[in-house]
PDB file of C-alpha atoms and ligand atoms in Angstrom:
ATOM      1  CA  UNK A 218       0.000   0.000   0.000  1.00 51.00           C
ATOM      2  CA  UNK A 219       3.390   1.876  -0.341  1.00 57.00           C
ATOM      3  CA  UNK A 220       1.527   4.055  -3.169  1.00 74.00           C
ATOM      4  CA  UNK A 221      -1.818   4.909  -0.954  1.00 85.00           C
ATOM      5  CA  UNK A 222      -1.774   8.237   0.372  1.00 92.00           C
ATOM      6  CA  UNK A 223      -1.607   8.356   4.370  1.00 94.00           C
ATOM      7  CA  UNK A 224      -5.485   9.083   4.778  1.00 95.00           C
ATOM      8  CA  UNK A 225      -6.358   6.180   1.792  1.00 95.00           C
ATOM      9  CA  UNK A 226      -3.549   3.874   3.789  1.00 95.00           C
ATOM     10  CA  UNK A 227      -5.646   4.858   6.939  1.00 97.00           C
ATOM     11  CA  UNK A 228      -8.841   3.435   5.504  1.00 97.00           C
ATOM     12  CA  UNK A 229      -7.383   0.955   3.982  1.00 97.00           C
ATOM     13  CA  UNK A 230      -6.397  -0.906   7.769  1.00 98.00           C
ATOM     14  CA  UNK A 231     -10.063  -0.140   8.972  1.00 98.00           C
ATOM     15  CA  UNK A 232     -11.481  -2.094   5.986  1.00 97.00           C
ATOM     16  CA  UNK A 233      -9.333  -4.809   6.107  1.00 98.00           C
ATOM     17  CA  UNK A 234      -9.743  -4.972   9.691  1.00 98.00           C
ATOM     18  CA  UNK A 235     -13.535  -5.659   9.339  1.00 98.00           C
ATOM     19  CA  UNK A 236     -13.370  -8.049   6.773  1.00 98.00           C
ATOM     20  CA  UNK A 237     -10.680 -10.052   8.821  1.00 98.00           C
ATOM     21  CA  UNK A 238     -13.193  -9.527  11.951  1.00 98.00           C
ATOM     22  CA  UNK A 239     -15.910 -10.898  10.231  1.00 98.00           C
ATOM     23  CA  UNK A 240     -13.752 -13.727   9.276  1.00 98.00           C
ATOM     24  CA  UNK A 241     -12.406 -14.761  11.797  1.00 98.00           C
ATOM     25  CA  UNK A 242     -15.392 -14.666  14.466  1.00 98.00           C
ATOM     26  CA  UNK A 243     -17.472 -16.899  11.040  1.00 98.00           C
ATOM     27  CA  UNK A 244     -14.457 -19.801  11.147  1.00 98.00           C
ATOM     28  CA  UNK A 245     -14.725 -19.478  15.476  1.00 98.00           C
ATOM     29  CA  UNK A 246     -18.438 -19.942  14.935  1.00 98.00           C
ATOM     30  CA  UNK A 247     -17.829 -23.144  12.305  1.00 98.00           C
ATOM     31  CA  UNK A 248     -15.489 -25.085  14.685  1.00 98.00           C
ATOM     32  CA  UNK A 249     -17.646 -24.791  17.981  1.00 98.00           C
ATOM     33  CA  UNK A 250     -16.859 -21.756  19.502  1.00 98.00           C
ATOM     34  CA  UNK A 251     -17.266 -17.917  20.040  1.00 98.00           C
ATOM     35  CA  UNK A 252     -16.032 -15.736  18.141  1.00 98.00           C
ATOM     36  CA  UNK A 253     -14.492 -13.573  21.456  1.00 97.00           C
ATOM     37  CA  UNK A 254     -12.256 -17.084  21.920  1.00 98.00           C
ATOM     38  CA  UNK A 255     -10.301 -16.307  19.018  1.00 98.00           C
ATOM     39  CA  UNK A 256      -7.947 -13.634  19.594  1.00 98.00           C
ATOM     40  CA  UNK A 257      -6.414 -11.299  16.381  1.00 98.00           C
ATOM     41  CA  UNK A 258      -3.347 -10.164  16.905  1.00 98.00           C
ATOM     42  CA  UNK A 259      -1.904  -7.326  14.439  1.00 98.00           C
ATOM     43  CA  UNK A 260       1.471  -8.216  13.117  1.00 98.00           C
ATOM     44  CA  UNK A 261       3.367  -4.548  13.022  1.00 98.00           C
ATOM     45  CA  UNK A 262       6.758  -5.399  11.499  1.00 97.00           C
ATOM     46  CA  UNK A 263       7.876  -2.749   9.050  1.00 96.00           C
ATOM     47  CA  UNK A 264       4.646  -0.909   9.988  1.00 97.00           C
ATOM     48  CA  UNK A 265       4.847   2.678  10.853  1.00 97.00           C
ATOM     49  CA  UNK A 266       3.897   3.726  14.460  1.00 98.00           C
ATOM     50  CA  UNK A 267       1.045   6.136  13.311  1.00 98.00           C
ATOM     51  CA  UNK A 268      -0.241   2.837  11.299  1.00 98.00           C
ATOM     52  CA  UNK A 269      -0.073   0.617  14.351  1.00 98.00           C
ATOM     53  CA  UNK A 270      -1.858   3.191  16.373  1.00 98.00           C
ATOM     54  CA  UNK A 271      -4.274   3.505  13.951  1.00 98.00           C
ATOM     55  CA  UNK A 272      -4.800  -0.390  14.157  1.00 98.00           C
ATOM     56  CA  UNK A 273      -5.138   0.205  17.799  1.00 98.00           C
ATOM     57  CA  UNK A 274      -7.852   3.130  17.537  1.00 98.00           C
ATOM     58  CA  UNK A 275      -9.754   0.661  15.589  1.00 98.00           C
ATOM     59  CA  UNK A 276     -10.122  -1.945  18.048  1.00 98.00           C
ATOM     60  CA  UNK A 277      -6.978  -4.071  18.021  1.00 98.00           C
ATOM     61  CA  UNK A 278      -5.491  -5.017  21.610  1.00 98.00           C
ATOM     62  CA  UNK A 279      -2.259  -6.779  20.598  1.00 98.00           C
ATOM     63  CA  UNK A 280       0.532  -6.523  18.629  1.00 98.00           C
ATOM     64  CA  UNK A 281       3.633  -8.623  17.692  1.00 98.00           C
ATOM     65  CA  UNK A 282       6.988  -7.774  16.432  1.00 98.00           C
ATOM     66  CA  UNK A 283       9.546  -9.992  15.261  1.00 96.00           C
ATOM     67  CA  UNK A 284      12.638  -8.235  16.154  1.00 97.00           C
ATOM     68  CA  UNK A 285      13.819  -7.059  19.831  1.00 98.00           C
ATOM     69  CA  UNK A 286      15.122  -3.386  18.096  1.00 97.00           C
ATOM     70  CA  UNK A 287      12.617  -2.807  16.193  1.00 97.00           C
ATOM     71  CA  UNK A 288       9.983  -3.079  18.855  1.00 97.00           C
ATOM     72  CA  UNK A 289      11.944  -0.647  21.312  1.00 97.00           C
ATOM     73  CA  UNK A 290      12.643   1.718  18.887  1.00 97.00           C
ATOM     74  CA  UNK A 291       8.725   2.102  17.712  1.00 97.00           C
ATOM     75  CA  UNK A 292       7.309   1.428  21.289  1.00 96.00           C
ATOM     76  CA  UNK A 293       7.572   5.381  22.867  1.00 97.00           C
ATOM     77  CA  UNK A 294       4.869   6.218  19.625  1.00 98.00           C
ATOM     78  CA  UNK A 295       3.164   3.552  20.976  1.00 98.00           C
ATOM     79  CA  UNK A 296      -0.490   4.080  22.269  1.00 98.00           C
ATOM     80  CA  UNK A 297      -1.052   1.404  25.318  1.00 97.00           C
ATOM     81  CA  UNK A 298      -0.978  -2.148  23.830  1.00 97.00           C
ATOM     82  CA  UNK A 299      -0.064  -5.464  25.045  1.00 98.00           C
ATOM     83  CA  UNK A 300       2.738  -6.519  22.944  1.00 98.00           C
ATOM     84  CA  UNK A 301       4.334 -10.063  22.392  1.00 98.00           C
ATOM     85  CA  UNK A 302       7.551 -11.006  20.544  1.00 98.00           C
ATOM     86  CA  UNK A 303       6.999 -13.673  17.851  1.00 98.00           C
ATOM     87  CA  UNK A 304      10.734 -13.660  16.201  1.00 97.00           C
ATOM     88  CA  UNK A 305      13.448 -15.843  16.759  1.00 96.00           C
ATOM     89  CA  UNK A 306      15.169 -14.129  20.057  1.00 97.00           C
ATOM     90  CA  UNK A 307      18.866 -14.398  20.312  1.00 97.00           C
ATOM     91  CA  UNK A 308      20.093 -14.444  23.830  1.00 97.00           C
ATOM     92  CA  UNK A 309      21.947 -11.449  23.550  1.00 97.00           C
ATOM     93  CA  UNK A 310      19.014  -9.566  23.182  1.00 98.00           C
ATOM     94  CA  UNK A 311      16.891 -11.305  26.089  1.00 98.00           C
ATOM     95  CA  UNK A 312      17.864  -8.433  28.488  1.00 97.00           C
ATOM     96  CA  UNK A 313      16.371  -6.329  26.367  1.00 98.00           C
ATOM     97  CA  UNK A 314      13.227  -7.840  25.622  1.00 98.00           C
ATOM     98  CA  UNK A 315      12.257  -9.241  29.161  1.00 98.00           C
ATOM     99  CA  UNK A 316       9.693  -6.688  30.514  1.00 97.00           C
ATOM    100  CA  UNK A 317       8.985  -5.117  27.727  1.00 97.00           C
ATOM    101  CA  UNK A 318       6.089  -7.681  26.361  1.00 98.00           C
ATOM    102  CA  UNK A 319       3.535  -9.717  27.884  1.00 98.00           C
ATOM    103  CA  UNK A 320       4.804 -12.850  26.726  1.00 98.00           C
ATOM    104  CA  UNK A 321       7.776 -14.422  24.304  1.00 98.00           C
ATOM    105  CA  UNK A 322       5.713 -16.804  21.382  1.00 98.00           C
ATOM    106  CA  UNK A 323       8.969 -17.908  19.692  1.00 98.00           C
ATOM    107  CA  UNK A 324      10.971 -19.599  22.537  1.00 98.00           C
ATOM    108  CA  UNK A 325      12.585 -22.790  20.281  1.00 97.00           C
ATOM    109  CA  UNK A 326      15.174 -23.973  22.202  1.00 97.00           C
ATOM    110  CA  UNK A 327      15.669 -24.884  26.315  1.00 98.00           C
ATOM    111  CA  UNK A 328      18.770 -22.668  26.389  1.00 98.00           C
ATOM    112  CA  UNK A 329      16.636 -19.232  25.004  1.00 98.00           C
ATOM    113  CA  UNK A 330      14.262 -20.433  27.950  1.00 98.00           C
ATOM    114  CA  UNK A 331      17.211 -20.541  30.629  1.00 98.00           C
ATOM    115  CA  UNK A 332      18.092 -17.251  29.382  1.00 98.00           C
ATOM    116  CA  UNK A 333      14.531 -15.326  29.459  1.00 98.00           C
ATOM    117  CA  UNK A 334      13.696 -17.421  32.997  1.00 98.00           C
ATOM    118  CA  UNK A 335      17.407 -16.117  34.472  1.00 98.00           C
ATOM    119  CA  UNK A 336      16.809 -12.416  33.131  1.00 98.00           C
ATOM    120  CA  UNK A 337      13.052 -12.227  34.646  1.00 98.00           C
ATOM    121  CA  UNK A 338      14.613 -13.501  38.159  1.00 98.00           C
ATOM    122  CA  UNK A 339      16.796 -10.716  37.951  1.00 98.00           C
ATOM    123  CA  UNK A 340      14.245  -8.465  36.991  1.00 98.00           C
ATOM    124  CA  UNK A 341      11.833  -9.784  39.806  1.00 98.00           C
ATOM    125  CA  UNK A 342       9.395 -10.646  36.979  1.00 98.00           C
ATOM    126  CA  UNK A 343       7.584 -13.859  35.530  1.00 98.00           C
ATOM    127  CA  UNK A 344       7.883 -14.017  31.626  1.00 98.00           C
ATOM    128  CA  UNK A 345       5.100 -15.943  29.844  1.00 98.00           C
ATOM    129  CA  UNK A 346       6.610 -17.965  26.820  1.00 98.00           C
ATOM    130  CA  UNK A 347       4.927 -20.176  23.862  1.00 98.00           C
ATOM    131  CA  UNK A 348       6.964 -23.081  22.630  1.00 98.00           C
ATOM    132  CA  UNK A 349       7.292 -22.602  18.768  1.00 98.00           C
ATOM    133  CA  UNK A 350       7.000 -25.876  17.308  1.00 97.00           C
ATOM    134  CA  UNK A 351       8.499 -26.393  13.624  1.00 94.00           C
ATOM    135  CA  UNK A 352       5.683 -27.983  11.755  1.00 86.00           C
ATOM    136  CA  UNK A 353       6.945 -28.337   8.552  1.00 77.00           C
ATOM    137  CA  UNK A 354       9.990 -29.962  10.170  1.00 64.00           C
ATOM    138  CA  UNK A 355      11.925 -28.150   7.584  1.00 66.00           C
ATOM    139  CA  UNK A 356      15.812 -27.323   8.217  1.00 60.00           C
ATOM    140  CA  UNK A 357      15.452 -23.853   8.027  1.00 60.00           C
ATOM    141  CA  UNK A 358      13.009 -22.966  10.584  1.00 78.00           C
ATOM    142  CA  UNK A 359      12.988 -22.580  14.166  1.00 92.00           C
ATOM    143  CA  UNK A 360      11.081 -24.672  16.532  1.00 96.00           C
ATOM    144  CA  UNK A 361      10.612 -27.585  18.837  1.00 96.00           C
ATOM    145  CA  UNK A 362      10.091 -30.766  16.728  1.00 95.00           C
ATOM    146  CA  UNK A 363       6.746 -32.620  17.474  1.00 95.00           C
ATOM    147  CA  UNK A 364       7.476 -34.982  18.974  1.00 95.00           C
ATOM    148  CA  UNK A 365      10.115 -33.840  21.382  1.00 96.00           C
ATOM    149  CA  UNK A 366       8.120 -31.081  22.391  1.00 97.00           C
ATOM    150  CA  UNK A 367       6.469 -32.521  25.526  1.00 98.00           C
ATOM    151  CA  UNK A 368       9.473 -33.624  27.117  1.00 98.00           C
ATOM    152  CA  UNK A 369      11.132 -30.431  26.369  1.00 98.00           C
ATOM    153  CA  UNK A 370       8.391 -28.632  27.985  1.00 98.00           C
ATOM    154  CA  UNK A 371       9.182 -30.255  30.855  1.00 98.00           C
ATOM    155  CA  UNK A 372      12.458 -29.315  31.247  1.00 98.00           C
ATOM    156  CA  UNK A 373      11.725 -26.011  30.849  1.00 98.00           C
ATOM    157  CA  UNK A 374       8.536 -26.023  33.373  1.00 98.00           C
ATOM    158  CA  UNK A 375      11.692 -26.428  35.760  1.00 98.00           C
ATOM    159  CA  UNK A 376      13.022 -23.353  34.750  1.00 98.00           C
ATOM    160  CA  UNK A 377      12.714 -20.036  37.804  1.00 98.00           C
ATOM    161  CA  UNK A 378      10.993 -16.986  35.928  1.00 98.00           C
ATOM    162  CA  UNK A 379       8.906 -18.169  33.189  1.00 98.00           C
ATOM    163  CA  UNK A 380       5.747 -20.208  32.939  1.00 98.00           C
ATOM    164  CA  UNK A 381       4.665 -22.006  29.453  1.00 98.00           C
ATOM    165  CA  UNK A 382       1.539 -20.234  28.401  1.00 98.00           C
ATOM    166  CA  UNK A 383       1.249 -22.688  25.196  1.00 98.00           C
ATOM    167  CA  UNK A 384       2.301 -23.385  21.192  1.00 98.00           C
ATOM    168  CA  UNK A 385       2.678 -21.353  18.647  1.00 98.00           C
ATOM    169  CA  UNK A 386       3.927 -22.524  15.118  1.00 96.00           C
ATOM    170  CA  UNK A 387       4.732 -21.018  11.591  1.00 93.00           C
ATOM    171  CA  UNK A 388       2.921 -23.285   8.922  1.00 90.00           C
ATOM    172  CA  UNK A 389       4.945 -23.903   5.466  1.00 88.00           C
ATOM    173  CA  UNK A 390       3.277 -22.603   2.793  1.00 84.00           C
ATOM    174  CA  UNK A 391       0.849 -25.078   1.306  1.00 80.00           C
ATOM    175  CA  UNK A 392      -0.076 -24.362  -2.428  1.00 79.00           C
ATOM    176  CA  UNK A 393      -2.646 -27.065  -0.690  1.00 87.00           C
ATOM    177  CA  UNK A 394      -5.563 -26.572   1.777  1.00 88.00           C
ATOM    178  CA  UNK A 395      -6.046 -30.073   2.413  1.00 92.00           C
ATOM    179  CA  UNK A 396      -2.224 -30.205   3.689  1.00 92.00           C
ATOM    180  CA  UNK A 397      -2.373 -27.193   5.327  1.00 94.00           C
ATOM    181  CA  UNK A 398      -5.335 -27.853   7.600  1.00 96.00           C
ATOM    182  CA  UNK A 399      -3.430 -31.176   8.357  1.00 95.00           C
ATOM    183  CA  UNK A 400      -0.544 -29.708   9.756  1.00 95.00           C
ATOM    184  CA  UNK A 401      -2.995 -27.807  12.234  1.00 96.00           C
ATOM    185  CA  UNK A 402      -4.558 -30.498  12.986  1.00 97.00           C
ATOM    186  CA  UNK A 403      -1.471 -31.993  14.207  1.00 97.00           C
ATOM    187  CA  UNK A 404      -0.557 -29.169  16.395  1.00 97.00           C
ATOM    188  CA  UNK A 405      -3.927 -28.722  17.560  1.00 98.00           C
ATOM    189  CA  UNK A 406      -3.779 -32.452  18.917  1.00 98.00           C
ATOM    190  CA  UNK A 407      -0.611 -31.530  20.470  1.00 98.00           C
ATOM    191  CA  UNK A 408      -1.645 -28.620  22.277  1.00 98.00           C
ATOM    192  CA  UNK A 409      -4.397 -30.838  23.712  1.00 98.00           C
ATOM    193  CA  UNK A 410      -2.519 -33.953  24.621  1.00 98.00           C
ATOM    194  CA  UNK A 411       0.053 -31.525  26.319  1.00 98.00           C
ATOM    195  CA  UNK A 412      -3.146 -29.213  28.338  1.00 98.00           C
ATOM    196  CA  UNK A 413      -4.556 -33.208  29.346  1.00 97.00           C
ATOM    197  CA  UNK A 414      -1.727 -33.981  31.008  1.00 97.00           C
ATOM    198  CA  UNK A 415      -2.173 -31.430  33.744  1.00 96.00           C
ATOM    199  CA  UNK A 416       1.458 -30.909  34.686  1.00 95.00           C
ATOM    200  CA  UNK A 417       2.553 -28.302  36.892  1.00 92.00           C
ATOM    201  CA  UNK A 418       3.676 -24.956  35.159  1.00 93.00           C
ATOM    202  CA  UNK A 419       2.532 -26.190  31.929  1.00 97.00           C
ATOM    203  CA  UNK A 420      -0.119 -24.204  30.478  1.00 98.00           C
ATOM    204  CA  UNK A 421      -1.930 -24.273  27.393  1.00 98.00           C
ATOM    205  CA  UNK A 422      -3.961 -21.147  27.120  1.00 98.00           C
ATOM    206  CA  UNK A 423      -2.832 -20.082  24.014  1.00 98.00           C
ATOM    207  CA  UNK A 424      -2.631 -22.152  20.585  1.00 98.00           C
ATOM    208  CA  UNK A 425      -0.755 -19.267  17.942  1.00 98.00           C
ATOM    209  CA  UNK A 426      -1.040 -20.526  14.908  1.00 97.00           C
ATOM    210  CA  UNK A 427      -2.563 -18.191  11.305  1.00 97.00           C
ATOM    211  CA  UNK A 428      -1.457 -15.736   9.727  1.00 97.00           C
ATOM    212  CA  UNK A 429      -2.444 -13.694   6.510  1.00 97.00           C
ATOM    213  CA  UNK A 430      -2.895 -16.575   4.394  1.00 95.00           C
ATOM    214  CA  UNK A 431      -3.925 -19.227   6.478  1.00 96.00           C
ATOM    215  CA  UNK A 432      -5.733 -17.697   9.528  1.00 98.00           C
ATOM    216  CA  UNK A 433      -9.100 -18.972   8.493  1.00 98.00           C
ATOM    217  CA  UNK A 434      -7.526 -23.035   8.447  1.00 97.00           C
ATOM    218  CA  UNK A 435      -5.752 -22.322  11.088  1.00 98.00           C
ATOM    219  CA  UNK A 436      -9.448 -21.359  13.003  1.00 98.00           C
ATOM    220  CA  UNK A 437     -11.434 -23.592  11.866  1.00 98.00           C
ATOM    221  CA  UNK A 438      -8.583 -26.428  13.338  1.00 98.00           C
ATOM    222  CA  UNK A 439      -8.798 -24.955  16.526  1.00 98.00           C
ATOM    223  CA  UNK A 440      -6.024 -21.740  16.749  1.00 98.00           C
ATOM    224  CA  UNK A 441      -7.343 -19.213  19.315  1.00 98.00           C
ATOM    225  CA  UNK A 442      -4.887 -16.628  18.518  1.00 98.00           C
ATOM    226  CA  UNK A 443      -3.950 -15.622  14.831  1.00 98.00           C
ATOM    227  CA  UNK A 444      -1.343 -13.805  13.914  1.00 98.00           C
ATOM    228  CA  UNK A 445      -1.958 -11.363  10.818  1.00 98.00           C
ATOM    229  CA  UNK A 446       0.393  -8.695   9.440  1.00 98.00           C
ATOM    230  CA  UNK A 447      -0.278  -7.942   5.611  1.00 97.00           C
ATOM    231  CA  UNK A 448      -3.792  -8.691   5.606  1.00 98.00           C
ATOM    232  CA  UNK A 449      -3.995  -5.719   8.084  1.00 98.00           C
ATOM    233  CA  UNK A 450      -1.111  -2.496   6.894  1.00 97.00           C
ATOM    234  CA  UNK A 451      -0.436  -4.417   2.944  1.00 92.00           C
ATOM    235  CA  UNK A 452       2.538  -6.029   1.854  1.00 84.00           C
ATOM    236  CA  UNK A 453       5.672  -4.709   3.519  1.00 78.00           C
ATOM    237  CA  UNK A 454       8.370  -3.160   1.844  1.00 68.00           C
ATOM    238  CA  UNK A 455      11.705  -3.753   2.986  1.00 60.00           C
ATOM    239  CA  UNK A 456      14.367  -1.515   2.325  1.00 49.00           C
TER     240      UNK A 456
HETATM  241  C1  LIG B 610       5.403 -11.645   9.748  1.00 74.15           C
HETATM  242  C2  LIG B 610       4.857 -12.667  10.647  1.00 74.15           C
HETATM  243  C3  LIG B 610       3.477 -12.901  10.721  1.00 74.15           C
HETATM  244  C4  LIG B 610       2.457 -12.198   9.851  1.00 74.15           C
HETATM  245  O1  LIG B 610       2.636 -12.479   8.511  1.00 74.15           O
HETATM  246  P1  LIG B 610       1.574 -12.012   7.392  1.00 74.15           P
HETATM  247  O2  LIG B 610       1.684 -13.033   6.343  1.00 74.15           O
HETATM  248  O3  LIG B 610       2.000 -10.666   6.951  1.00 74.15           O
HETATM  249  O4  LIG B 610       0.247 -11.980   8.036  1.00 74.15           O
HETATM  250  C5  LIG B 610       3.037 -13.857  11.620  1.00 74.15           C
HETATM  251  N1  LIG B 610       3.883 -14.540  12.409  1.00 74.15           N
HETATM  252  C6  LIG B 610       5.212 -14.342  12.378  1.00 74.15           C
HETATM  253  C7  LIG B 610       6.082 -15.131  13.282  1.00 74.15           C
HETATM  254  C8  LIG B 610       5.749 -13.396  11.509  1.00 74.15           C
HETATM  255  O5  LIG B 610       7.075 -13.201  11.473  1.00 74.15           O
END
């Protein structure tokens, strides 16, 4: 939307954030629940503050940045928002980071964990985290395999300073729906075969999985947060 005008930009987000309302509380309605149990959270990355805010005047209560810098940097032209990180997090930046968002999404390994659970101690804080789980299982991405994810969970419900607040994953993309709402699926079980085992500091509020192109699969196989960026501010331009 680089070539809208500010104002056209700033109807632009208001539209798209009604049609993605709409959406998203017609796929909570289709698998079983309301449409208040599925949370939209607006993806700012490469967005400019006045953008985000204007996201926020228009009803959004969440936002997520990938990066630790980028997030600081734009927060002062922030209006009040609960904000969550959702990019791989080195651990020279978890010092940074730790008190500055309600919760961590992208935690993929048991050292990150250590790290965020030592720096909230020190900070006389809790941190809440997600486990990312790598769906695809591709080399490239971050994330707790499948099916070591339990027992890593455990090991990390040891940890002082955090608690696991649930999953969040980044699908592939799927030129297929059919495969796509499989790999959900999957996670989906996971997140509930994790919650039934009832183990102390292991949570599972939050499933994160959805984003511009797949929200509504993601939904409709049981997600109850989506994450949505370009669907919301247009494609982003990286310079
Ligand atoms: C960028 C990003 C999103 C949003 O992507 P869109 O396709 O623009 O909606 C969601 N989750 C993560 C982890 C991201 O980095």
């Amino acid at each position: 939307m680089e070539w809208l005008s500010d104002e056209e930009r700033y109807r632009a987000i208001e539209e798209n954030l009604k049609i993605i309302n709409d959406n998203i509380s017609e796929c909570a309605v289709e698998s079983g629940r309301k449409p208040e149990e599925v949370r939209l959270m607006a993806v700012t990355k490469t967005v400019e503050p006045k953008f985000i805010n204007h996201a926020i005047n228009n009803g959004i209560n969440l936002i997520g940045e990938n990066k630790v810098q980028e997030l600081l940097l734009k927060e002062p032209e922030l209006l009040k928002c609960e904000a969550h990180l959702i990019g791989h997090l080195q651990s020279n930046k978890v010092k940074k980071i730790v008190g500055r968002v309600t919760a961590i999404q992208s935690v993929d390994t048991v050292d990150i964990a250590k790290e965020i659970g030592k720096r909230s101690v020190e900070a006389g804080i809790n941190t809440k985290i997600l486990l990312e789980i790598n769906s695809g299982n591709e080399e490239s991405k971050f994330g707790f395999a499948p099916e070591e994810v339990y027992d890593k969970a455990c090991e990390i419900s040891e940890i002082k300073g955090i608690s696991i607040d649930g999953l969040m994953c980044v699908a592939p993309i799927c030129e297929n729906n059919t495969k796509i709402r499989n790999i959900f699926s999957n996670i989906h079980q996971l997140f509930i075969d994790i919650k039934d085992k009832k183990r102390d500091n292991i949570c599972m509020n939050i499933l994160s999985m959805g984003m511009s192109g797949d929200y509504k699969e993601a939904i409709l196989e049981g997600a109850n947060l989506v994450r949505v960026g370009s669907s919301i501010f247009g494609m982003r331009i990286y310079r």
